[in-house]
Amino acid sequence: MGRLTLRTLRKKKEAGEKITMVSTYDYLSAKFCQEVGIDSVLVGDSLGMVFQGLDTTLPVTLDEMIYHAKVVRRGAPDLFLVVDMPFMSYQVSVEKAIENCGRVMKETGAQAVKIEGGEKVAELASRLIDAGIPVVGHLGYTPQSINVFGAPKVVGREDEEAELLRKDFKALEGAGVPIIVLESVPWRLAKELTESSEVITIGIGAGKFCDGQVLVFHDLVGLYEEAKPRFVRRYAEGAKIFKDALTKFKMDVERGDFPSEEESYGT
Ligand code: KIV
């Protein structure tokens, strides 16, 4: 089949076929994604919370993102790989941002970088695209602005907020951004944006009319128990399965039931 590209995703939108994306950070989960035919893996900076146990995504570094992206690429060599640019890796100056995004592309095998924001990052997006770096936008609730938002929230319920979101979407579209993640956006607004544009929309908490959906791996397999936003559907109770296995291991060792003779080497 070969590696999925932006063209493959565009064709899916044109054909009305839904796109699947999973945010993940390690080799094995990426391999599972490829084995079951997920279209795209995102190395999300949510790894700050889910993998590193931090409170926000803000402390995640560029080197950490590059490390995880390399590992994910190894697990999913054929999927469309998007890498999140971490907080402050693209806000300081356009030059610095291009240099950092270039590093991600060169060192990880990513096919696109994701940056948060609309009008404010449109010029940067256009410069990146000119430099040959496809950009995935991220609008609605943007976790790197947690301190501005105060807390995660739905964005676009009020008329003024919806209008701003439309403007941000248009600005990214005008800059040539091919894919936009819509996070925590009312479904009617997400539908309107999706249907009015050739930009591929990927929703998370943005209803079913987006061109595709993304969830964090650890959320969808039920491993991350710290939070469960309304938009997460758990397809497995991963945490329970793992804890049951660990409990059994502990009991077996303590009772002397593990290892058995078959699990031991003879002379
Ligand atoms: O960091 C992340 O995993 C993300 C997705 C949830 C869209 O940005």
PDB file of C-alpha atoms and ligand atoms in Angstrom:
ATOM      1  CA  MET A   1       0.000   0.000   0.000  1.00  0.00           C
ATOM      2  CA  GLY A   2       2.911   2.363   0.753  1.00  0.00           C
ATOM      3  CA  ARG A   3       2.932   5.410   2.961  1.00  0.00           C
ATOM      4  CA  LEU A   4      -0.253   7.466   3.334  1.00  0.00           C
ATOM      5  CA  THR A   5       0.173  11.039   2.183  1.00  0.00           C
ATOM      6  CA  LEU A   6      -1.727  14.292   2.246  1.00  0.00           C
ATOM      7  CA  ARG A   7      -3.080  13.289  -1.164  1.00  0.00           C
ATOM      8  CA  THR A   8      -4.559  10.110   0.316  1.00  0.00           C
ATOM      9  CA  LEU A   9      -6.297  12.145   3.019  1.00  0.00           C
ATOM     10  CA  ARG A  10      -7.584  14.702   0.480  1.00  0.00           C
ATOM     11  CA  LYS A  11      -9.015  11.895  -1.636  1.00  0.00           C
ATOM     12  CA  LYS A  12     -10.772  10.513   1.430  1.00  0.00           C
ATOM     13  CA  LYS A  13     -12.412  13.871   2.092  1.00  0.00           C
ATOM     14  CA  GLU A  14     -13.455  14.175  -1.553  1.00  0.00           C
ATOM     15  CA  ALA A  15     -14.933  10.670  -1.467  1.00  0.00           C
ATOM     16  CA  GLY A  16     -16.739  11.386   1.813  1.00  0.00           C
ATOM     17  CA  GLU A  17     -14.710   8.724   3.632  1.00  0.00           C
ATOM     18  CA  LYS A  18     -13.920   9.426   7.265  1.00  0.00           C
ATOM     19  CA  ILE A  19     -10.313   9.850   8.387  1.00  0.00           C
ATOM     20  CA  THR A  20      -8.964   8.304  11.590  1.00  0.00           C
ATOM     21  CA  MET A  21      -6.143   9.827  13.597  1.00  0.00           C
ATOM     22  CA  VAL A  22      -4.703   8.689  16.922  1.00  0.00           C
ATOM     23  CA  SER A  23      -2.506  10.765  19.164  1.00  0.00           C
ATOM     24  CA  THR A  24       0.216   8.570  20.587  1.00  0.00           C
ATOM     25  CA  TYR A  25       3.781   8.590  21.816  1.00  0.00           C
ATOM     26  CA  ASP A  26       5.381   5.150  21.655  1.00  0.00           C
ATOM     27  CA  TYR A  27       6.446   2.393  19.269  1.00  0.00           C
ATOM     28  CA  LEU A  28       3.944  -0.311  20.237  1.00  0.00           C
ATOM     29  CA  SER A  29       0.784   1.781  20.176  1.00  0.00           C
ATOM     30  CA  ALA A  30       1.888   3.279  16.851  1.00  0.00           C
ATOM     31  CA  LYS A  31       2.429  -0.256  15.523  1.00  0.00           C
ATOM     32  CA  PHE A  32      -1.089  -1.246  16.658  1.00  0.00           C
ATOM     33  CA  CYS A  33      -2.468   1.806  14.836  1.00  0.00           C
ATOM     34  CA  GLN A  34      -0.760   0.796  11.622  1.00  0.00           C
ATOM     35  CA  GLU A  35      -1.793  -2.864  11.983  1.00  0.00           C
ATOM     36  CA  VAL A  36      -5.506  -2.004  12.253  1.00  0.00           C
ATOM     37  CA  GLY A  37      -5.437   0.547   9.428  1.00  0.00           C
ATOM     38  CA  ILE A  38      -5.665   3.894  11.233  1.00  0.00           C
ATOM     39  CA  ASP A  39      -4.840   6.661   8.715  1.00  0.00           C
ATOM     40  CA  SER A  40      -2.707   9.014  10.725  1.00  0.00           C
ATOM     41  CA  VAL A  41      -0.749   9.205  13.954  1.00  0.00           C
ATOM     42  CA  LEU A  42      -0.223  12.458  15.773  1.00  0.00           C
ATOM     43  CA  VAL A  43       2.592  12.770  18.263  1.00  0.00           C
ATOM     44  CA  GLY A  44       0.639  15.123  20.475  1.00  0.00           C
ATOM     45  CA  ASP A  45       2.141  17.302  23.166  1.00  0.00           C
ATOM     46  CA  SER A  46      -0.607  15.830  25.364  1.00  0.00           C
ATOM     47  CA  LEU A  47       2.274  13.454  26.137  1.00  0.00           C
ATOM     48  CA  GLY A  48       3.158  16.021  28.812  1.00  0.00           C
ATOM     49  CA  MET A  49       0.121  14.929  30.777  1.00  0.00           C
ATOM     50  CA  VAL A  50      -0.470  11.375  29.623  1.00  0.00           C
ATOM     51  CA  PHE A  51       3.126  10.119  29.373  1.00  0.00           C
ATOM     52  CA  GLN A  52       5.045  12.452  31.679  1.00  0.00           C
ATOM     53  CA  GLY A  53       2.373  12.991  34.357  1.00  0.00           C
ATOM     54  CA  LEU A  54       2.509  16.790  34.161  1.00  0.00           C
ATOM     55  CA  ASP A  55      -0.470  19.114  34.714  1.00  0.00           C
ATOM     56  CA  THR A  56      -0.274  20.836  31.328  1.00  0.00           C
ATOM     57  CA  THR A  57       1.439  20.531  27.951  1.00  0.00           C
ATOM     58  CA  LEU A  58       3.543  23.645  28.530  1.00  0.00           C
ATOM     59  CA  PRO A  59       6.817  22.145  29.850  1.00  0.00           C
ATOM     60  CA  VAL A  60       7.191  19.680  26.949  1.00  0.00           C
ATOM     61  CA  THR A  61      10.382  20.375  24.984  1.00  0.00           C
ATOM     62  CA  LEU A  62      11.245  20.172  21.312  1.00  0.00           C
ATOM     63  CA  ASP A  63      13.827  17.452  21.982  1.00  0.00           C
ATOM     64  CA  GLU A  64      11.199  15.367  23.791  1.00  0.00           C
ATOM     65  CA  MET A  65       8.773  15.725  20.870  1.00  0.00           C
ATOM     66  CA  ILE A  66      11.508  14.685  18.448  1.00  0.00           C
ATOM     67  CA  TYR A  67      12.390  11.660  20.566  1.00  0.00           C
ATOM     68  CA  HIS A  68       8.762  10.458  20.702  1.00  0.00           C
ATOM     69  CA  ALA A  69       8.157  11.197  17.029  1.00  0.00           C
ATOM     70  CA  LYS A  70      11.130   9.036  15.994  1.00  0.00           C
ATOM     71  CA  VAL A  71       9.834   6.177  18.111  1.00  0.00           C
ATOM     72  CA  VAL A  72       6.299   6.510  16.702  1.00  0.00           C
ATOM     73  CA  ARG A  73       7.592   6.642  13.147  1.00  0.00           C
ATOM     74  CA  ARG A  74       9.391   3.334  13.752  1.00  0.00           C
ATOM     75  CA  GLY A  75       6.101   1.742  14.855  1.00  0.00           C
ATOM     76  CA  ALA A  76       4.010   3.244  12.065  1.00  0.00           C
ATOM     77  CA  PRO A  77       6.237   3.687   9.011  1.00  0.00           C
ATOM     78  CA  ASP A  78       3.273   3.913   6.608  1.00  0.00           C
ATOM     79  CA  LEU A  79       0.889   6.239   8.410  1.00  0.00           C
ATOM     80  CA  PHE A  80       0.554   9.983   7.889  1.00  0.00           C
ATOM     81  CA  LEU A  81       2.688  11.311  10.731  1.00  0.00           C
ATOM     82  CA  VAL A  82       1.947  14.678  12.314  1.00  0.00           C
ATOM     83  CA  VAL A  83       4.061  16.104  15.118  1.00  0.00           C
ATOM     84  CA  ASP A  84       2.910  18.785  17.566  1.00  0.00           C
ATOM     85  CA  MET A  85       5.220  21.759  17.908  1.00  0.00           C
ATOM     86  CA  PRO A  86       5.521  22.317  21.669  1.00  0.00           C
ATOM     87  CA  PHE A  87       4.798  25.553  23.511  1.00  0.00           C
ATOM     88  CA  MET A  88       7.307  28.325  22.692  1.00  0.00           C
ATOM     89  CA  SER A  89       8.943  26.406  19.849  1.00  0.00           C
ATOM     90  CA  TYR A  90       7.095  28.524  17.235  1.00  0.00           C
ATOM     91  CA  GLN A  91       5.937  31.668  19.023  1.00  0.00           C
ATOM     92  CA  VAL A  92       9.228  33.550  19.471  1.00  0.00           C
ATOM     93  CA  SER A  93       9.965  34.419  15.834  1.00  0.00           C
ATOM     94  CA  VAL A  94       9.124  33.126  12.382  1.00  0.00           C
ATOM     95  CA  GLU A  95      12.806  32.327  11.758  1.00  0.00           C
ATOM     96  CA  LYS A  96      13.155  30.297  14.962  1.00  0.00           C
ATOM     97  CA  ALA A  97       9.855  28.534  14.225  1.00  0.00           C
ATOM     98  CA  ILE A  98      10.940  27.536  10.714  1.00  0.00           C
ATOM     99  CA  GLU A  99      14.238  26.246  12.108  1.00  0.00           C
ATOM    100  CA  ASN A 100      12.454  24.189  14.795  1.00  0.00           C
ATOM    101  CA  CYS A 101       9.803  22.817  12.423  1.00  0.00           C
ATOM    102  CA  GLY A 102      12.589  21.979   9.975  1.00  0.00           C
ATOM    103  CA  ARG A 103      14.335  19.985  12.679  1.00  0.00           C
ATOM    104  CA  VAL A 104      11.175  17.983  13.329  1.00  0.00           C
ATOM    105  CA  MET A 105      10.739  17.200   9.641  1.00  0.00           C
ATOM    106  CA  LYS A 106      14.405  16.297   9.093  1.00  0.00           C
ATOM    107  CA  GLU A 107      14.922  14.216  12.225  1.00  0.00           C
ATOM    108  CA  THR A 108      11.629  12.328  12.607  1.00  0.00           C
ATOM    109  CA  GLY A 109      10.147  11.534   9.223  1.00  0.00           C
ATOM    110  CA  ALA A 110       7.066  13.633  10.023  1.00  0.00           C
ATOM    111  CA  GLN A 111       4.870  14.649   7.106  1.00  0.00           C
ATOM    112  CA  ALA A 112       3.390  17.710   8.824  1.00  0.00           C
ATOM    113  CA  VAL A 113       3.735  19.780  11.972  1.00  0.00           C
ATOM    114  CA  LYS A 114       0.792  20.969  14.071  1.00  0.00           C
ATOM    115  CA  ILE A 115       0.639  24.451  15.536  1.00  0.00           C
ATOM    116  CA  GLU A 116      -2.102  26.001  17.656  1.00  0.00           C
ATOM    117  CA  GLY A 117      -3.891  29.237  16.751  1.00  0.00           C
ATOM    118  CA  GLY A 118      -5.524  31.004  13.815  1.00  0.00           C
ATOM    119  CA  GLU A 119      -4.894  34.504  12.485  1.00  0.00           C
ATOM    120  CA  LYS A 120      -1.880  34.920  14.770  1.00  0.00           C
ATOM    121  CA  VAL A 121      -0.024  31.986  13.208  1.00  0.00           C
ATOM    122  CA  ALA A 122      -1.326  32.349   9.629  1.00  0.00           C
ATOM    123  CA  GLU A 123       1.767  34.158   8.362  1.00  0.00           C
ATOM    124  CA  LEU A 124       4.014  31.538   9.941  1.00  0.00           C
ATOM    125  CA  ALA A 125       1.888  28.758   8.427  1.00  0.00           C
ATOM    126  CA  SER A 126       2.242  30.308   4.994  1.00  0.00           C
ATOM    127  CA  ARG A 127       6.039  30.628   5.383  1.00  0.00           C
ATOM    128  CA  LEU A 128       6.306  27.011   6.552  1.00  0.00           C
ATOM    129  CA  ILE A 129       4.263  25.769   3.612  1.00  0.00           C
ATOM    130  CA  ASP A 130       6.458  27.843   1.254  1.00  0.00           C
ATOM    131  CA  ALA A 131       9.434  26.089   2.831  1.00  0.00           C
ATOM    132  CA  GLY A 132       7.874  22.680   2.083  1.00  0.00           C
ATOM    133  CA  ILE A 133       6.509  21.958   5.548  1.00  0.00           C
ATOM    134  CA  PRO A 134       2.799  21.066   5.592  1.00  0.00           C
ATOM    135  CA  VAL A 135       0.977  22.566   8.561  1.00  0.00           C
ATOM    136  CA  VAL A 136      -1.903  21.152  10.566  1.00  0.00           C
ATOM    137  CA  GLY A 137      -3.826  23.908  12.357  1.00  0.00           C
ATOM    138  CA  HIS A 138      -5.487  23.537  15.754  1.00  0.00           C
ATOM    139  CA  LEU A 139      -8.491  25.721  16.625  1.00  0.00           C
ATOM    140  CA  GLY A 140     -11.185  25.811  19.300  1.00  0.00           C
ATOM    141  CA  TYR A 141      -9.804  24.905  22.695  1.00  0.00           C
ATOM    142  CA  THR A 142      -6.008  25.052  22.363  1.00  0.00           C
ATOM    143  CA  PRO A 143      -4.267  23.429  25.362  1.00  0.00           C
ATOM    144  CA  GLN A 144      -1.091  25.531  25.061  1.00  0.00           C
ATOM    145  CA  SER A 145      -3.254  28.564  25.981  1.00  0.00           C
ATOM    146  CA  ILE A 146      -4.591  26.930  29.159  1.00  0.00           C
ATOM    147  CA  ASN A 147      -3.450  29.933  31.210  1.00  0.00           C
ATOM    148  CA  VAL A 148      -5.382  32.298  28.938  1.00  0.00           C
ATOM    149  CA  PHE A 149      -8.509  30.115  28.880  1.00  0.00           C
ATOM    150  CA  GLY A 150      -8.265  29.368  32.610  1.00  0.00           C
ATOM    151  CA  ALA A 151      -9.573  25.822  32.076  1.00  0.00           C
ATOM    152  CA  PRO A 152     -10.559  23.555  29.180  1.00  0.00           C
ATOM    153  CA  LYS A 153     -13.783  24.866  27.598  1.00  0.00           C
ATOM    154  CA  VAL A 154     -16.056  24.625  24.582  1.00  0.00           C
ATOM    155  CA  VAL A 155     -15.171  27.397  22.111  1.00  0.00           C
ATOM    156  CA  GLY A 156     -17.722  28.909  19.700  1.00  0.00           C
ATOM    157  CA  ARG A 157     -20.990  28.763  21.622  1.00  0.00           C
ATOM    158  CA  GLU A 158     -21.285  32.553  21.817  1.00  0.00           C
ATOM    159  CA  ASP A 159     -21.821  34.445  18.518  1.00  0.00           C
ATOM    160  CA  GLU A 160     -18.697  36.541  18.983  1.00  0.00           C
ATOM    161  CA  GLU A 161     -16.542  33.487  19.704  1.00  0.00           C
ATOM    162  CA  ALA A 162     -18.020  31.618  16.720  1.00  0.00           C
ATOM    163  CA  GLU A 163     -17.252  34.584  14.461  1.00  0.00           C
ATOM    164  CA  LEU A 164     -13.646  34.678  15.714  1.00  0.00           C
ATOM    165  CA  LEU A 165     -13.286  30.965  15.060  1.00  0.00           C
ATOM    166  CA  ARG A 166     -14.614  31.399  11.506  1.00  0.00           C
ATOM    167  CA  LYS A 167     -12.052  34.185  10.958  1.00  0.00           C
ATOM    168  CA  ASP A 168      -9.241  32.027  12.339  1.00  0.00           C
ATOM    169  CA  PHE A 169     -10.313  29.127  10.123  1.00  0.00           C
ATOM    170  CA  LYS A 170     -10.381  31.401   7.044  1.00  0.00           C
ATOM    171  CA  ALA A 171      -6.956  32.812   7.917  1.00  0.00           C
ATOM    172  CA  LEU A 172      -5.431  29.318   8.077  1.00  0.00           C
ATOM    173  CA  GLU A 173      -7.267  28.280   4.913  1.00  0.00           C
ATOM    174  CA  GLY A 174      -5.917  31.395   3.175  1.00  0.00           C
ATOM    175  CA  ALA A 175      -2.403  30.483   4.301  1.00  0.00           C
ATOM    176  CA  GLY A 176      -2.764  27.127   2.565  1.00  0.00           C
ATOM    177  CA  VAL A 177      -3.167  24.955   5.676  1.00  0.00           C
ATOM    178  CA  PRO A 178      -4.498  21.580   4.461  1.00  0.00           C
ATOM    179  CA  ILE A 179      -5.759  20.104   7.766  1.00  0.00           C
ATOM    180  CA  ILE A 180      -7.289  21.734  10.839  1.00  0.00           C
ATOM    181  CA  VAL A 181      -7.971  20.014  14.160  1.00  0.00           C
ATOM    182  CA  LEU A 182     -11.115  21.388  15.804  1.00  0.00           C
ATOM    183  CA  GLU A 183     -11.125  20.788  19.547  1.00  0.00           C
ATOM    184  CA  SER A 184     -14.177  21.322  21.779  1.00  0.00           C
ATOM    185  CA  VAL A 185     -16.229  23.156  19.169  1.00  0.00           C
ATOM    186  CA  PRO A 186     -20.050  22.917  18.925  1.00  0.00           C
ATOM    187  CA  TRP A 187     -20.936  20.372  16.252  1.00  0.00           C
ATOM    188  CA  ARG A 188     -23.028  22.776  14.136  1.00  0.00           C
ATOM    189  CA  LEU A 189     -20.118  25.175  13.765  1.00  0.00           C
ATOM    190  CA  ALA A 190     -17.690  22.325  13.011  1.00  0.00           C
ATOM    191  CA  LYS A 191     -20.131  21.032  10.367  1.00  0.00           C
ATOM    192  CA  GLU A 192     -20.444  24.465   8.785  1.00  0.00           C
ATOM    193  CA  LEU A 193     -16.649  24.861   8.583  1.00  0.00           C
ATOM    194  CA  THR A 194     -16.160  21.332   7.244  1.00  0.00           C
ATOM    195  CA  GLU A 195     -18.798  21.656   4.541  1.00  0.00           C
ATOM    196  CA  SER A 196     -17.772  25.132   3.439  1.00  0.00           C
ATOM    197  CA  SER A 197     -14.130  24.333   2.776  1.00  0.00           C
ATOM    198  CA  GLU A 198     -11.688  21.982   1.112  1.00  0.00           C
ATOM    199  CA  VAL A 199      -9.591  22.007   4.280  1.00  0.00           C
ATOM    200  CA  ILE A 200      -9.695  18.606   6.000  1.00  0.00           C
ATOM    201  CA  THR A 201     -11.201  18.959   9.474  1.00  0.00           C
ATOM    202  CA  ILE A 202     -10.303  16.513  12.226  1.00  0.00           C
ATOM    203  CA  GLY A 203     -12.542  16.755  15.264  1.00  0.00           C
ATOM    204  CA  ILE A 204     -11.995  16.058  18.923  1.00  0.00           C
ATOM    205  CA  GLY A 205     -15.104  17.062  20.790  1.00  0.00           C
ATOM    206  CA  ALA A 206     -16.395  18.714  17.618  1.00  0.00           C
ATOM    207  CA  GLY A 207     -19.152  16.311  16.574  1.00  0.00           C
ATOM    208  CA  LYS A 208     -19.477  13.728  13.862  1.00  0.00           C
ATOM    209  CA  PHE A 209     -19.578  15.958  10.783  1.00  0.00           C
ATOM    210  CA  CYS A 210     -15.827  16.648  10.708  1.00  0.00           C
ATOM    211  CA  ASP A 211     -13.883  14.870   7.968  1.00  0.00           C
ATOM    212  CA  GLY A 212     -12.125  12.774  10.571  1.00  0.00           C
ATOM    213  CA  GLN A 213     -11.764  12.158  14.281  1.00  0.00           C
ATOM    214  CA  VAL A 214      -8.786  12.058  16.611  1.00  0.00           C
ATOM    215  CA  LEU A 215      -8.531  10.625  20.108  1.00  0.00           C
ATOM    216  CA  VAL A 216      -5.568  10.091  22.389  1.00  0.00           C
ATOM    217  CA  PHE A 217      -4.574   6.397  22.402  1.00  0.00           C
ATOM    218  CA  HIS A 218      -4.472   6.189  26.203  1.00  0.00           C
ATOM    219  CA  ASP A 219      -7.988   7.679  26.393  1.00  0.00           C
ATOM    220  CA  LEU A 220      -9.539   5.390  23.824  1.00  0.00           C
ATOM    221  CA  VAL A 221      -8.103   2.225  25.363  1.00  0.00           C
ATOM    222  CA  GLY A 222      -8.998   3.381  28.872  1.00  0.00           C
ATOM    223  CA  LEU A 223      -5.452   3.646  30.231  1.00  0.00           C
ATOM    224  CA  TYR A 224      -5.578   7.299  31.241  1.00  0.00           C
ATOM    225  CA  GLU A 225      -7.845   7.565  34.260  1.00  0.00           C
ATOM    226  CA  GLU A 226      -6.975  11.093  35.421  1.00  0.00           C
ATOM    227  CA  ALA A 227      -9.625  12.788  33.270  1.00  0.00           C
ATOM    228  CA  LYS A 228     -12.426  11.735  30.949  1.00  0.00           C
ATOM    229  CA  PRO A 229     -13.809  14.609  28.921  1.00  0.00           C
ATOM    230  CA  ARG A 230     -17.319  14.169  27.467  1.00  0.00           C
ATOM    231  CA  PHE A 231     -15.868  13.587  23.981  1.00  0.00           C
ATOM    232  CA  VAL A 232     -13.801  10.531  24.944  1.00  0.00           C
ATOM    233  CA  ARG A 233     -15.221   7.109  24.158  1.00  0.00           C
ATOM    234  CA  ARG A 234     -13.369   4.297  25.937  1.00  0.00           C
ATOM    235  CA  TYR A 235     -13.181   1.241  23.704  1.00  0.00           C
ATOM    236  CA  ALA A 236     -11.448  -0.818  26.384  1.00  0.00           C
ATOM    237  CA  GLU A 237     -10.915  -0.689  30.128  1.00  0.00           C
ATOM    238  CA  GLY A 238      -7.135  -0.786  29.697  1.00  0.00           C
ATOM    239  CA  ALA A 239      -6.249   0.401  33.186  1.00  0.00           C
ATOM    240  CA  LYS A 240      -8.373  -2.322  34.763  1.00  0.00           C
ATOM    241  CA  ILE A 241      -6.921  -5.028  32.492  1.00  0.00           C
ATOM    242  CA  PHE A 242      -3.348  -3.975  33.343  1.00  0.00           C
ATOM    243  CA  LYS A 243      -4.008  -3.656  37.071  1.00  0.00           C
ATOM    244  CA  ASP A 244      -5.676  -7.084  37.168  1.00  0.00           C
ATOM    245  CA  ALA A 245      -2.615  -8.593  35.430  1.00  0.00           C
ATOM    246  CA  LEU A 246      -0.198  -6.883  37.833  1.00  0.00           C
ATOM    247  CA  THR A 247      -2.227  -8.006  40.846  1.00  0.00           C
ATOM    248  CA  LYS A 248      -2.163 -11.619  39.590  1.00  0.00           C
ATOM    249  CA  PHE A 249       1.607 -11.438  38.997  1.00  0.00           C
ATOM    250  CA  LYS A 250       2.167 -10.099  42.513  1.00  0.00           C
ATOM    251  CA  MET A 251      -0.015 -12.840  44.033  1.00  0.00           C
ATOM    252  CA  ASP A 252       1.638 -15.601  42.008  1.00  0.00           C
ATOM    253  CA  VAL A 253       5.163 -14.479  43.014  1.00  0.00           C
ATOM    254  CA  GLU A 254       4.216 -14.075  46.669  1.00  0.00           C
ATOM    255  CA  ARG A 255       2.558 -17.528  46.751  1.00  0.00           C
ATOM    256  CA  GLY A 256       5.514 -19.156  44.970  1.00  0.00           C
ATOM    257  CA  ASP A 257       3.329 -19.988  41.916  1.00  0.00           C
ATOM    258  CA  PHE A 258       5.528 -18.070  39.503  1.00  0.00           C
ATOM    259  CA  PRO A 259       7.716 -19.139  37.801  1.00  0.00           C
ATOM    260  CA  SER A 260       6.610 -22.732  37.196  1.00  0.00           C
ATOM    261  CA  GLU A 261       8.941 -25.509  36.058  1.00  0.00           C
ATOM    262  CA  GLU A 262       7.995 -24.807  32.393  1.00  0.00           C
ATOM    263  CA  GLU A 263       8.921 -21.191  32.889  1.00  0.00           C
ATOM    264  CA  SER A 264      12.348 -22.112  34.325  1.00  0.00           C
ATOM    265  CA  TYR A 265      15.507 -23.387  32.625  1.00  0.00           C
ATOM    266  CA  GLY A 266      16.770 -26.856  33.518  1.00  0.00           C
ATOM    267  CA  THR A 267      20.419 -27.763  33.915  1.00  0.00           C
TER     268      THR A 267
HETATM  269  O1  KIV B   1      -1.754  16.826  21.970  1.00  0.00           O
HETATM  270  C1  KIV B   1      -2.642  16.125  21.437  1.00  0.00           C
HETATM  271  O2  KIV B   1      -2.718  14.907  21.634  1.00  0.00           O
HETATM  272  C2  KIV B   1      -3.593  16.817  20.559  1.00  0.00           C
HETATM  273  C3  KIV B   1      -4.820  16.084  20.133  1.00  0.00           C
HETATM  274  C4  KIV B   1      -5.671  15.732  21.260  1.00  0.00           C
HETATM  275  C5  KIV B   1      -5.556  16.793  19.056  1.00  0.00           C
HETATM  276  O3  KIV B   1      -3.384  17.944  20.228  1.00  0.00           O
END
